[in-house]
XYZ file of C-alpha atoms in Angstrom:
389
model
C -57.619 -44.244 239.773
C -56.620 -46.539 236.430
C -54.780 -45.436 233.508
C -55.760 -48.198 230.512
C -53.865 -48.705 227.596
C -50.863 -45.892 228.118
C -47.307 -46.248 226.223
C -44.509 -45.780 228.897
C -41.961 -43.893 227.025
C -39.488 -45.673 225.060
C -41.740 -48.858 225.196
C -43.984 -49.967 222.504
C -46.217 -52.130 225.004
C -49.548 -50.883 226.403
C -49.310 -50.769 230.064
C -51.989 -49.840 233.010
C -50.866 -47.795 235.926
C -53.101 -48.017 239.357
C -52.653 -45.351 241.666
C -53.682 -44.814 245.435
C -52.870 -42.325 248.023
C -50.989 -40.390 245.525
C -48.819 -42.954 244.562
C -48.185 -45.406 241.713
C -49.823 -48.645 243.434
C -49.157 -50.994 240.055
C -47.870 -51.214 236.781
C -49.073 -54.126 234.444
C -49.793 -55.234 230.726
C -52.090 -57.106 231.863
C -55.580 -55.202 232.050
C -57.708 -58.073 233.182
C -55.862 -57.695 236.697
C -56.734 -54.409 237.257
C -60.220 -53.819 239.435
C -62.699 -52.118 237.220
C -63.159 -49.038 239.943
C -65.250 -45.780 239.115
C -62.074 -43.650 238.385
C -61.031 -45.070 235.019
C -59.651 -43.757 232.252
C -58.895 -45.731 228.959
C -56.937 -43.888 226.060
C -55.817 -44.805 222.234
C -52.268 -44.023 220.949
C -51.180 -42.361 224.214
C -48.179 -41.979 225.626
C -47.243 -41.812 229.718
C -43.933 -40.150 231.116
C -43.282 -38.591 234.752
C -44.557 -35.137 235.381
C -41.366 -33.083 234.134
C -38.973 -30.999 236.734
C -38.243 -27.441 235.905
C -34.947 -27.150 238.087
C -34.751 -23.189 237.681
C -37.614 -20.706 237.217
C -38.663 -17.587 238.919
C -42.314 -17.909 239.554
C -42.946 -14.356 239.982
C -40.951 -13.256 236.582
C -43.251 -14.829 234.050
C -45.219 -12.177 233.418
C -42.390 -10.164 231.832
C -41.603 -10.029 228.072
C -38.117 -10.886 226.930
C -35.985 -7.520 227.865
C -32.393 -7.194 226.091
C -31.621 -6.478 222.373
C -28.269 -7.440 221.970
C -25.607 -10.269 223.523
C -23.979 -9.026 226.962
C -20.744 -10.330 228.665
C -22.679 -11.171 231.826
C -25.373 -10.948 233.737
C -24.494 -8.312 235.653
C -23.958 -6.081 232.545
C -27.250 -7.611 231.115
C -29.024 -6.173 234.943
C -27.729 -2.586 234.433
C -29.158 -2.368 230.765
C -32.119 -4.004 231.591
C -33.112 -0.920 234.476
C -31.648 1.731 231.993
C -33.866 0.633 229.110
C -36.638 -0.916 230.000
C -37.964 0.947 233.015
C -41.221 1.316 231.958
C -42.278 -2.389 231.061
C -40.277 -3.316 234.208
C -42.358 -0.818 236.616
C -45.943 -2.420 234.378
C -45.275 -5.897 235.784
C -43.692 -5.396 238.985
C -47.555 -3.635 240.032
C -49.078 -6.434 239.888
C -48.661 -8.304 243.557
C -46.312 -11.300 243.655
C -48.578 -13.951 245.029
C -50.637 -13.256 242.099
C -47.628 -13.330 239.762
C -46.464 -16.487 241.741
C -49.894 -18.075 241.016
C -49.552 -17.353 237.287
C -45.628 -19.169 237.134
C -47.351 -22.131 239.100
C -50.032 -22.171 235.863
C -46.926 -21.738 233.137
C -45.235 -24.401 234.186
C -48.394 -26.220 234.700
C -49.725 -26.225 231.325
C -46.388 -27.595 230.138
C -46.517 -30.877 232.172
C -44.116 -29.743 234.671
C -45.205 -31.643 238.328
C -42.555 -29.979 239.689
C -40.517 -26.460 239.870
C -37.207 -25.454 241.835
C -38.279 -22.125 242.639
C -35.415 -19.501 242.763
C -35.536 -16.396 244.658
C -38.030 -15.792 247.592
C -40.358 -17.888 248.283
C -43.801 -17.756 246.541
C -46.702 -17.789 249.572
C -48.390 -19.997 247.602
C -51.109 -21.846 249.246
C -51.905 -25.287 248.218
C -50.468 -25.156 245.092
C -51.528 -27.222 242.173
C -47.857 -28.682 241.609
C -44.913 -28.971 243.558
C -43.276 -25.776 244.500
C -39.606 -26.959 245.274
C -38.071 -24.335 248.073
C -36.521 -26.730 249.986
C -32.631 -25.183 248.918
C -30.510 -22.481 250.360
C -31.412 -20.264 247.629
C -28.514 -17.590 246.846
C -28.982 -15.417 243.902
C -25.350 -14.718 242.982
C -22.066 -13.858 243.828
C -22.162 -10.152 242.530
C -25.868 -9.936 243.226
C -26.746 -11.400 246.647
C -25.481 -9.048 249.866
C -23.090 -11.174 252.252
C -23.230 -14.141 250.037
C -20.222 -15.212 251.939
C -21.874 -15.119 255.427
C -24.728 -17.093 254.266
C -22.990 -19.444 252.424
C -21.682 -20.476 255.465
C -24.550 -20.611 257.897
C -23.790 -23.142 260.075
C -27.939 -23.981 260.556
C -28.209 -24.481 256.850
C -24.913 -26.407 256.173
C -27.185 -29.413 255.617
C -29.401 -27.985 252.552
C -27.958 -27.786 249.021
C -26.629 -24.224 248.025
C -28.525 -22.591 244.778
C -27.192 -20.179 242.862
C -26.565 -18.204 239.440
C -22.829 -18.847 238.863
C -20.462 -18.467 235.690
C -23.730 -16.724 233.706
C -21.426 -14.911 231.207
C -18.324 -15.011 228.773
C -15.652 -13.030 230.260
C -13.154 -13.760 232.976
C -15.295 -12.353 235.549
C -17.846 -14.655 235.138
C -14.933 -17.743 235.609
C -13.445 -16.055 238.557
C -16.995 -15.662 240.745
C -16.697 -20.105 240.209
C -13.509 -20.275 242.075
C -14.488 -17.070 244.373
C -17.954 -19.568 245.046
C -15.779 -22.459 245.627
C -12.918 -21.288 247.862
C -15.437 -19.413 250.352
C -17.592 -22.874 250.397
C -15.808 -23.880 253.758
C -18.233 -26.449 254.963
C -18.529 -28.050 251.465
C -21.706 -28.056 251.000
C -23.592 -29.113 248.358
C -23.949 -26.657 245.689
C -26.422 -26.539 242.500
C -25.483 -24.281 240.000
C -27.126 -22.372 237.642
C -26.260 -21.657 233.977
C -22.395 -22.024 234.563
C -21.348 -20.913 230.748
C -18.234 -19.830 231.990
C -17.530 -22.903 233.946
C -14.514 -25.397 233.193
C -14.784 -29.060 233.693
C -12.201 -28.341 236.678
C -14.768 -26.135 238.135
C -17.742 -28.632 237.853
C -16.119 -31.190 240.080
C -17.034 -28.719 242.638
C -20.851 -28.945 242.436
C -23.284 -31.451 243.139
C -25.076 -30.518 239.510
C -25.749 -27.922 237.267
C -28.478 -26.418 235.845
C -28.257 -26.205 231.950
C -30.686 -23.322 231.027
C -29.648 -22.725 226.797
C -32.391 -20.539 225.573
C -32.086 -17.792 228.427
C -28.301 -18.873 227.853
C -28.372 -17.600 224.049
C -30.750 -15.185 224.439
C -28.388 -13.326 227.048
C -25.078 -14.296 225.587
C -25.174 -15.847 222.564
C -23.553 -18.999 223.953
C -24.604 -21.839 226.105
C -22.264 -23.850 228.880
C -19.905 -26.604 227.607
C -22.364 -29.334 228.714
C -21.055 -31.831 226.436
C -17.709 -31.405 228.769
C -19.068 -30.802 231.992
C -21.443 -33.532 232.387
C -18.219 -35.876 232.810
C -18.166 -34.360 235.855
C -21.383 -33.525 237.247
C -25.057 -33.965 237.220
C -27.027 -31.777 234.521
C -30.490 -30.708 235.408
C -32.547 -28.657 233.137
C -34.425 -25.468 233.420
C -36.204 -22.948 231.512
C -35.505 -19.387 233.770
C -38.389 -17.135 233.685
C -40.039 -15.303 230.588
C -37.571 -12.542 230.994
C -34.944 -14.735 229.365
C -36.770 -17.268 227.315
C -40.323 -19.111 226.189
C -43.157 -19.973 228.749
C -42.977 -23.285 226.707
C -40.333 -25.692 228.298
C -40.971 -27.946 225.475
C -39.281 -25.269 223.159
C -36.027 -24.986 225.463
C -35.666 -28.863 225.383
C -36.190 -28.777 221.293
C -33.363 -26.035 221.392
C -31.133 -28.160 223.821
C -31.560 -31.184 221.440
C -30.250 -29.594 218.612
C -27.043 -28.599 220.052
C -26.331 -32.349 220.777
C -24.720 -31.563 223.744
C -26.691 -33.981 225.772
C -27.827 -37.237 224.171
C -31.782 -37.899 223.731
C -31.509 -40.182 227.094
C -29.376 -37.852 228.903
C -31.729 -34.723 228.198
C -34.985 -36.660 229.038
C -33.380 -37.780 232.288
C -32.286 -34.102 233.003
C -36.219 -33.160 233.463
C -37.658 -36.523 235.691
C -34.653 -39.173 236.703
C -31.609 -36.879 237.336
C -33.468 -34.038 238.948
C -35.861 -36.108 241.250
C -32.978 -37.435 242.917
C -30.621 -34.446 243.243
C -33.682 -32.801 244.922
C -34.614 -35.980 246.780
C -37.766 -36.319 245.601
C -40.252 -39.369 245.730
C -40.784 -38.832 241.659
C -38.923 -38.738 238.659
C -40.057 -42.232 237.467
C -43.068 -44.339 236.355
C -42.225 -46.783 239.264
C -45.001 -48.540 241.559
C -43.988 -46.873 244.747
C -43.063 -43.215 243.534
C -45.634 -40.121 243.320
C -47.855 -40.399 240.693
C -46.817 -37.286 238.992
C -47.663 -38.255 235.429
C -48.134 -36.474 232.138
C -50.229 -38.577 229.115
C -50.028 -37.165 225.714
C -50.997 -37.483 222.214
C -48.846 -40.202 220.770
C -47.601 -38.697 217.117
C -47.870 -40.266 214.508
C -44.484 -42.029 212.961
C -42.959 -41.457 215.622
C -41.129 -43.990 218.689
C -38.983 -43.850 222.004
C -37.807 -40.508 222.651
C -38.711 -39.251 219.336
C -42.716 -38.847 220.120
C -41.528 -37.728 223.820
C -39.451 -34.890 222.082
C -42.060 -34.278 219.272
C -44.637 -33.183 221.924
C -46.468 -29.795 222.675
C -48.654 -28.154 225.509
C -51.411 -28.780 223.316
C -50.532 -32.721 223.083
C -51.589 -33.379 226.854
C -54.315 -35.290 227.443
C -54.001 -35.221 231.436
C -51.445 -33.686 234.175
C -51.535 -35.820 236.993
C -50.127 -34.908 240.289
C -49.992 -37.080 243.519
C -52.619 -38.746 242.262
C -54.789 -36.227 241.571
C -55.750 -34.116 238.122
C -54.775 -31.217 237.443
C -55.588 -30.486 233.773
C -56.921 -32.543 230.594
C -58.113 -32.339 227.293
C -61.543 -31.968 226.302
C -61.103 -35.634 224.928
C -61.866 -36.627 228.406
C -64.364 -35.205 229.271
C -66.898 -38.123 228.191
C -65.169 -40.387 230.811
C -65.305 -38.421 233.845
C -68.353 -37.854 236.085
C -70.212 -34.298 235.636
C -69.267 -33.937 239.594
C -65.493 -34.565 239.410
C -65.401 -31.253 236.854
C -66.252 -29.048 239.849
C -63.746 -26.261 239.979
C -62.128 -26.710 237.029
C -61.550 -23.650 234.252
C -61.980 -24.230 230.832
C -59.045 -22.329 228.454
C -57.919 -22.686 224.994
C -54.665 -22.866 223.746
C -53.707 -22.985 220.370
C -57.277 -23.624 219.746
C -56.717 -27.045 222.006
C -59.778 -27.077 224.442
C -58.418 -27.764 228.273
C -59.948 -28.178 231.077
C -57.476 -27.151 234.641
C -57.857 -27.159 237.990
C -58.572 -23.681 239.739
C -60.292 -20.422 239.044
C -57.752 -19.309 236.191
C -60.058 -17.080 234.387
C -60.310 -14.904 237.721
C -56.488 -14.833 238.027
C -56.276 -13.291 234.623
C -58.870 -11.016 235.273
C -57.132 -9.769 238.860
C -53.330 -9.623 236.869
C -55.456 -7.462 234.495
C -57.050 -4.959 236.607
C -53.432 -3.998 237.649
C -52.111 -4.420 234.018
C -54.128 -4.381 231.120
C -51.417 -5.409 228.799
C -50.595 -8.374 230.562
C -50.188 -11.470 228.135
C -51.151 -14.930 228.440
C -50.697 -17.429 225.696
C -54.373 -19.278 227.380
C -57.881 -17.996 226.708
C -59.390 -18.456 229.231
C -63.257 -18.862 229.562
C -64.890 -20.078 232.618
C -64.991 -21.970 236.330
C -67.464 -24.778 235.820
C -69.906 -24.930 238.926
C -71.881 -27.709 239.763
């Protein structure tokens, strides 16, 4: 496959990426070098970044509506409102089978550009999934949540696998004392990815491998975010969205939220979703490198804008084409000229925001089968049919 005539972010200059065996083969300006192969694909005023990394999520939660109505000291108060109040909506999702609530996180994230999502809790089932489902961590929930945290935290047969885990999500003491509780029980040291860490001091941070800056499930729950500004002298920060309980579907809504708090600069928060996060989860992406994955997003290039300015400017509705090792996973209808009638076998066509898509997978039959157990369910995708040829 060729991509012709793409803008790598923060460059003004047209380059052409080859890929093979799901990986970025070569990266030139110069478009006479490139073999004029079947798979092809020319664009005008588009831009080309790595698939994004969504650190934190909880594929199986995204079905839920935002739940809370006022700002709680932690999480744990947050979890006993939550089951007090909203029984009801809780009981409406949590009938609809996890794989199939799995499969619809695995879409969200999709539709966003994300190549890649740290999955946090148990693991999904998914089969063959259409991104990367990271579950390669010692996933923990919490300290006040997860039963013999201690005991696990110090499994000997998993001493060599990073730790990951809600810590500090809240504004009072307790939420500071759980850090050092985390950190003096961590007897083999190991590596440990944090989660939210609002109430965490830059002391504190020095402790962990990275954290994971989460701000709009932050605010929503507690009307404050972590001192990133502060603790990213000390640490890695990785970004993540959380699940719909807490915040958007749209990641590109968190990261307009995080850049408005200034807390990270334009580079730093950019790297926080390919650069930063690929390697903290050592993985062959995170860059538009000949060598690395070809997990690539190409969207819309907006008008008056450059650098990290159009990156930040764009939308769901923006991408032209998801790529992931090499293969595609979603474009627009603007691309549909250039690619054989053949190669749109199993694809669904949806609409969002009135944007006509075209993604791989039955989608419209998910919908349908998350219906039939819950009519109310809500998508922010129309979605219309599985093209068969």
């Amino acid at each position: 496959m060729i991509l012709r005539n793409v803008n790598m972010v923060g460059s003004n200059k047209p380059v052409n990426i080859r890929i093979e065996h799901g990986k970025i083969a070569e990266i030139t300006i110069d478009s006479d070098r490139m073999p004029h192969e079947q798979n092809q694909f020319s664009f005008d005023k588009a831009i080309v970044f790595p698939g994004l990394v969504n650190s934190h999520d909880h594929l199986d939660f995204n079905l839920f509506p935002q739940l809370g109505n006022k700002s709680y000291n932690n999480y744990t108060e947050w979890g006993k409102h939550l089951h007090a109040e909203y029984h009801n909506e809780i009981a409406a999702v949590l009938q609809i089978p996890a794989l199939l609530r799995s499969e619809w996180g695995m879409y969200k994230n999709l539709l966003c550009g994300i190549t890649t999502v740290v999955n946090h809790g148990e693991r999904s089932g998914l089969k063959n999934p259409l991104i990367n489902i990271f579950e390669n961590s010692h996933c923990l929930h919490s300290v006040q949540f997860e039963k013999n945290w201690r005991r696990k935290l110090n499994n000997p047969v998993k001493k060599s696998i990073p730790v990951n885990i809600h810590i500090g999500e809240g504004i009072d003491a307790i939420s500071s004392e759980e850090i050092d509780l985390l950190i003096k029980f961590n007897l083999f040291r190991r590596k440990l990815v944090g989660v939210h860490a609002v109430a965490m001091s830059a002391k504190q941070a020095e402790k962990f491998e990275a954290l994971v800056w989460c701000p709009e499930s932050n605010y929503f729950l507690l009307n404050k975010t972590a001192d990133i500004n502060e603790l990213k002298k000390h640490t890695r920060i990785l970004f993540g969205t959380d699940s719909t309980l807490t915040g958007s579907w749209n990641i590109w809504e968190h990261l307009s939220l995080a850049r408005k708090t200034g807390l990270l600069s334009d580079e730093e928060l950019y790297h926080s979703v390919n650069k930063t996060a690929a390697s903290t989860w050592q993985l062959n992406s995170g860059g538009i490198i000949e060598g690395l994955a070809a997990d690539l997003v190409i969207a819309k290039q907006q008008e008056n804008q450059t650098g990290l300015n159009n990156f930040f400017s764009t939308t769901p509705t923006d991408l032209l084409m998801v790529i992931h090792n090499g293969g595609i996973r979603l474009f627009d209808k603007l691309i549909l000229p250039q690619l054989p009638e053949t190669d749109l076998k199993g694809f669904s066509q949806i609409y969002l925001d009135g944007a006509c898509k075209y993604v791989k997978g039955n989608l419209p039959a998910l919908i349908n089968n998350i219906r039939d157990y819950c009519p109310d369910a809500n998508f922010p995708v129309t979605a219309k049919e599985l093209v068969q040829i």
